């Protein structure tokens, strides 16, 4: 069963073959979706083009989500290829590396707070706003990636916590704003995954080990598992689901205490 047959999806946040965006792209491709990708910098362009081609896509367009002009240009270019759009996947987050270390209060600054919220939360609304004209009248879906640190404290996650809280609120407000037009908006809250972004985080391996010991499934989750849930949420199989944050974390968020 190809439950995304006939759907066109734009995927934002592909950086390597370990990216969550890559798991989502592969799952959506498997389910018959047609894909387009954006890349953040020229340096990433060849890699995104090559991975896109593996998913049958010939569309790779530049977009730095901090720029409204680049977001507008992204959809203008996409219109040259497609006459409509069904799905936008937002798999983008950033806080300065220094902000993801040590004590929250010691590391947070006005600048890191602004940047983390701009890139990790506002950009989702910016993409929804700019993408809406292409999505109108076709039962579309928006999807973003969150993390438990947005609703509970996690050591060193720091300013990304408030940024993910803002992103999740964004999901609810966008769902309310876009529901009348048949567009659904959801988030997947994934367990920790060793991606390129995670390689910049101190003691990430220790965190993964602690996670594996405590999660009900006793293992880490994969980008394939995130991809399958993302594909489902963006498909008509999930036509009654909007404004939700779906956990793909082996049950970690449901425990209060691990076995001892
Ligand atoms: O949302 C994230 C991390 C996103 C992220 C990663 C980086 C690394 C490189 C945002 N900004 C940057 N900036 C960089 O300079 N996760 C859910 C993964 C993550 O990151 C953590 C975690 C977990 C889990 C940071 C500290 C503690 C736990």
Short mmCIF file of C-alpha atoms in Angstrom, two decimals, residues 1-199:
data_model
loop_
_atom_site.label_atom_id
_atom_site.label_comp_id
_atom_site.label_asym_id
_atom_site.label_seq_id
_atom_site.Cartn_x
_atom_site.Cartn_y
_atom_site.Cartn_z
CA UNK A 1 0.00 0.00 0.00
CA UNK A 2 1.48 3.34 -1.08
CA UNK A 3 -0.30 5.70 1.25
CA UNK A 4 1.45 8.83 -0.05
CA UNK A 5 0.86 8.16 -3.76
CA UNK A 6 0.16 11.41 -5.61
CA UNK A 7 1.47 13.57 -2.74
CA UNK A 8 4.22 16.15 -3.19
CA UNK A 9 6.48 16.86 -0.21
CA UNK A 10 9.09 19.53 0.44
CA UNK A 11 11.72 18.42 2.93
CA UNK A 12 13.78 20.98 4.82
CA UNK A 13 16.72 19.97 7.01
CA UNK A 14 18.58 17.28 5.09
CA UNK A 15 22.28 17.45 6.00
CA UNK A 16 23.61 13.88 5.97
CA UNK A 17 22.55 10.25 5.69
CA UNK A 18 22.01 10.27 9.46
CA UNK A 19 19.64 13.24 9.38
CA UNK A 20 16.11 12.68 10.65
CA UNK A 21 15.07 14.41 7.41
CA UNK A 22 16.72 11.51 5.54
CA UNK A 23 14.68 8.91 7.43
CA UNK A 24 11.55 10.91 6.63
CA UNK A 25 12.49 11.33 2.94
CA UNK A 26 13.11 7.60 2.51
CA UNK A 27 9.86 6.63 4.24
CA UNK A 28 7.84 9.12 2.18
CA UNK A 29 9.53 7.97 -1.03
CA UNK A 30 8.72 4.35 -0.17
CA UNK A 31 5.08 5.32 0.25
CA UNK A 32 4.96 6.88 -3.20
CA UNK A 33 5.43 10.60 -2.46
CA UNK A 34 7.22 12.89 -4.91
CA UNK A 35 9.95 14.81 -3.09
CA UNK A 36 11.74 18.16 -3.23
CA UNK A 37 14.56 19.24 -0.93
CA UNK A 38 16.14 22.44 0.29
CA UNK A 39 19.74 22.85 1.35
CA UNK A 40 21.07 25.45 3.77
CA UNK A 41 24.42 26.28 2.14
CA UNK A 42 26.19 25.69 -1.18
CA UNK A 43 28.49 23.33 0.68
CA UNK A 44 25.54 21.00 1.29
CA UNK A 45 24.13 21.26 -2.22
CA UNK A 46 25.96 18.29 -3.88
CA UNK A 47 25.15 15.98 -0.98
CA UNK A 48 21.46 16.96 -0.93
CA UNK A 49 21.26 16.58 -4.72
CA UNK A 50 22.77 13.10 -4.55
CA UNK A 51 20.56 11.91 -1.69
CA UNK A 52 17.52 13.49 -3.37
CA UNK A 53 18.27 11.56 -6.55
CA UNK A 54 18.28 8.34 -4.49
CA UNK A 55 14.66 9.20 -3.65
CA UNK A 56 13.82 9.92 -7.27
CA UNK A 57 13.99 13.70 -6.75
CA UNK A 58 15.56 16.18 -9.16
CA UNK A 59 14.58 19.19 -7.07
CA UNK A 60 17.13 20.71 -4.65
CA UNK A 61 16.73 24.38 -3.86
CA UNK A 62 18.69 26.75 -1.62
CA UNK A 63 17.08 28.10 1.55
CA UNK A 64 18.48 29.54 4.76
CA UNK A 65 15.40 29.67 6.98
CA UNK A 66 16.61 32.77 8.84
CA UNK A 67 15.86 34.79 5.69
CA UNK A 68 12.31 35.69 4.61
CA UNK A 69 13.68 36.51 1.16
CA UNK A 70 15.20 33.04 0.80
CA UNK A 71 11.99 31.40 2.03
CA UNK A 72 10.00 33.39 -0.54
CA UNK A 73 12.52 32.46 -3.25
CA UNK A 74 12.27 28.79 -2.25
CA UNK A 75 8.54 28.62 -3.00
CA UNK A 76 8.91 30.78 -6.12
CA UNK A 77 11.45 28.26 -7.45
CA UNK A 78 9.34 25.30 -6.35
CA UNK A 79 6.43 26.74 -8.36
CA UNK A 80 8.57 26.37 -11.49
CA UNK A 81 8.55 22.60 -10.87
CA UNK A 82 5.20 21.89 -9.22
CA UNK A 83 1.74 23.45 -9.51
CA UNK A 84 0.90 22.52 -5.93
CA UNK A 85 2.31 21.19 -2.68
CA UNK A 86 0.83 18.75 -0.14
CA UNK A 87 3.45 18.35 2.57
CA UNK A 88 6.14 20.47 4.24
CA UNK A 89 8.61 18.73 6.56
CA UNK A 90 10.58 21.03 8.88
CA UNK A 91 13.55 19.25 10.45
CA UNK A 92 15.69 22.19 11.48
CA UNK A 93 17.06 23.38 14.82
CA UNK A 94 19.96 25.46 16.02
CA UNK A 95 21.41 26.94 19.16
CA UNK A 96 25.02 28.11 19.49
CA UNK A 97 27.21 25.27 20.74
CA UNK A 98 28.18 27.21 23.91
CA UNK A 99 24.48 27.43 24.79
CA UNK A 100 24.18 23.62 24.87
CA UNK A 101 26.70 23.17 27.68
CA UNK A 102 26.63 23.62 31.42
CA UNK A 103 24.03 25.37 33.49
CA UNK A 104 21.02 27.01 31.78
CA UNK A 105 21.26 30.33 33.52
CA UNK A 106 25.01 30.58 32.98
CA UNK A 107 24.85 29.72 29.28
CA UNK A 108 21.72 31.55 28.13
CA UNK A 109 22.15 34.92 26.46
CA UNK A 110 19.78 37.26 24.64
CA UNK A 111 21.51 36.36 21.39
CA UNK A 112 21.44 32.57 21.80
CA UNK A 113 17.81 32.77 22.94
CA UNK A 114 16.83 34.85 19.91
CA UNK A 115 18.73 32.69 17.44
CA UNK A 116 17.46 29.39 18.87
CA UNK A 117 13.85 30.59 18.74
CA UNK A 118 14.22 32.15 15.29
CA UNK A 119 15.70 29.07 13.61
CA UNK A 120 14.09 26.31 15.65
CA UNK A 121 10.58 27.69 16.17
CA UNK A 122 9.69 30.77 14.10
CA UNK A 123 10.99 29.29 10.85
CA UNK A 124 8.20 26.68 10.97
CA UNK A 125 5.56 29.43 10.96
CA UNK A 126 7.48 31.34 8.30
CA UNK A 127 7.46 28.27 6.02
CA UNK A 128 3.75 27.69 6.68
CA UNK A 129 3.00 31.31 5.77
CA UNK A 130 5.06 31.28 2.58
CA UNK A 131 4.03 27.77 1.53
CA UNK A 132 0.29 28.26 2.03
CA UNK A 133 -0.52 29.58 -1.47
CA UNK A 134 0.89 26.39 -3.04
CA UNK A 135 -0.89 24.16 -0.51
CA UNK A 136 -4.37 25.59 -0.78
CA UNK A 137 -7.24 23.26 -1.61
CA UNK A 138 -5.41 19.94 -1.36
CA UNK A 139 -5.67 18.44 2.17
CA UNK A 140 -2.04 19.09 3.06
CA UNK A 141 0.06 18.52 6.12
CA UNK A 142 2.91 20.24 7.93
CA UNK A 143 5.31 18.35 10.15
CA UNK A 144 8.09 19.44 12.48
CA UNK A 145 10.49 17.71 14.86
CA UNK A 146 10.42 18.27 18.61
CA UNK A 147 12.09 16.84 21.68
CA UNK A 148 11.08 16.04 25.27
CA UNK A 149 13.38 18.86 26.44
CA UNK A 150 10.60 21.22 25.34
CA UNK A 151 8.29 19.98 28.10
CA UNK A 152 10.73 18.65 30.75
CA UNK A 153 14.20 19.74 31.73
CA UNK A 154 17.10 17.81 30.23
CA UNK A 155 20.67 18.56 31.35
CA UNK A 156 22.49 20.84 28.88
CA UNK A 157 19.54 21.09 26.49
CA UNK A 158 19.19 24.59 27.93
CA UNK A 159 17.85 27.25 25.56
CA UNK A 160 16.68 24.59 23.09
CA UNK A 161 14.06 23.68 25.73
CA UNK A 162 12.18 26.98 25.53
CA UNK A 163 12.68 26.93 21.74
CA UNK A 164 11.01 23.48 21.44
CA UNK A 165 8.23 24.61 23.81
CA UNK A 166 7.65 27.51 21.44
CA UNK A 167 7.74 25.16 18.46
CA UNK A 168 5.11 22.88 20.03
CA UNK A 169 2.86 25.86 20.78
CA UNK A 170 3.43 26.91 17.18
CA UNK A 171 2.14 23.49 16.08
CA UNK A 172 -1.12 24.04 17.98
CA UNK A 173 -1.63 27.62 16.78
CA UNK A 174 -0.80 26.73 13.18
CA UNK A 175 -3.16 23.74 13.39
CA UNK A 176 -5.95 26.05 14.54
CA UNK A 177 -5.13 28.66 11.89
CA UNK A 178 -4.87 26.21 8.99
CA UNK A 179 -7.50 23.62 9.94
CA UNK A 180 -10.32 25.44 8.16
CA UNK A 181 -8.33 25.05 4.93
CA UNK A 182 -7.92 21.32 5.48
CA UNK A 183 -4.24 21.60 6.35
CA UNK A 184 -3.06 19.58 9.36
CA UNK A 185 -0.06 20.46 11.52
CA UNK A 186 1.76 18.01 13.79
CA UNK A 187 5.10 17.32 15.43
CA UNK A 188 7.07 14.16 16.10
CA UNK A 189 8.95 14.24 19.39
CA UNK A 190 11.83 11.84 18.82
CA UNK A 191 14.15 10.14 21.27
CA UNK A 192 17.84 11.05 20.99
CA UNK A 193 19.45 9.99 17.70
CA UNK A 194 23.09 10.19 16.74
CA UNK A 195 22.98 12.70 13.86
CA UNK A 196 25.52 15.21 12.53
CA UNK A 197 23.99 17.85 14.82
CA UNK A 198 24.29 15.50 17.80
CA UNK A 199 28.00 14.98 17.11
#
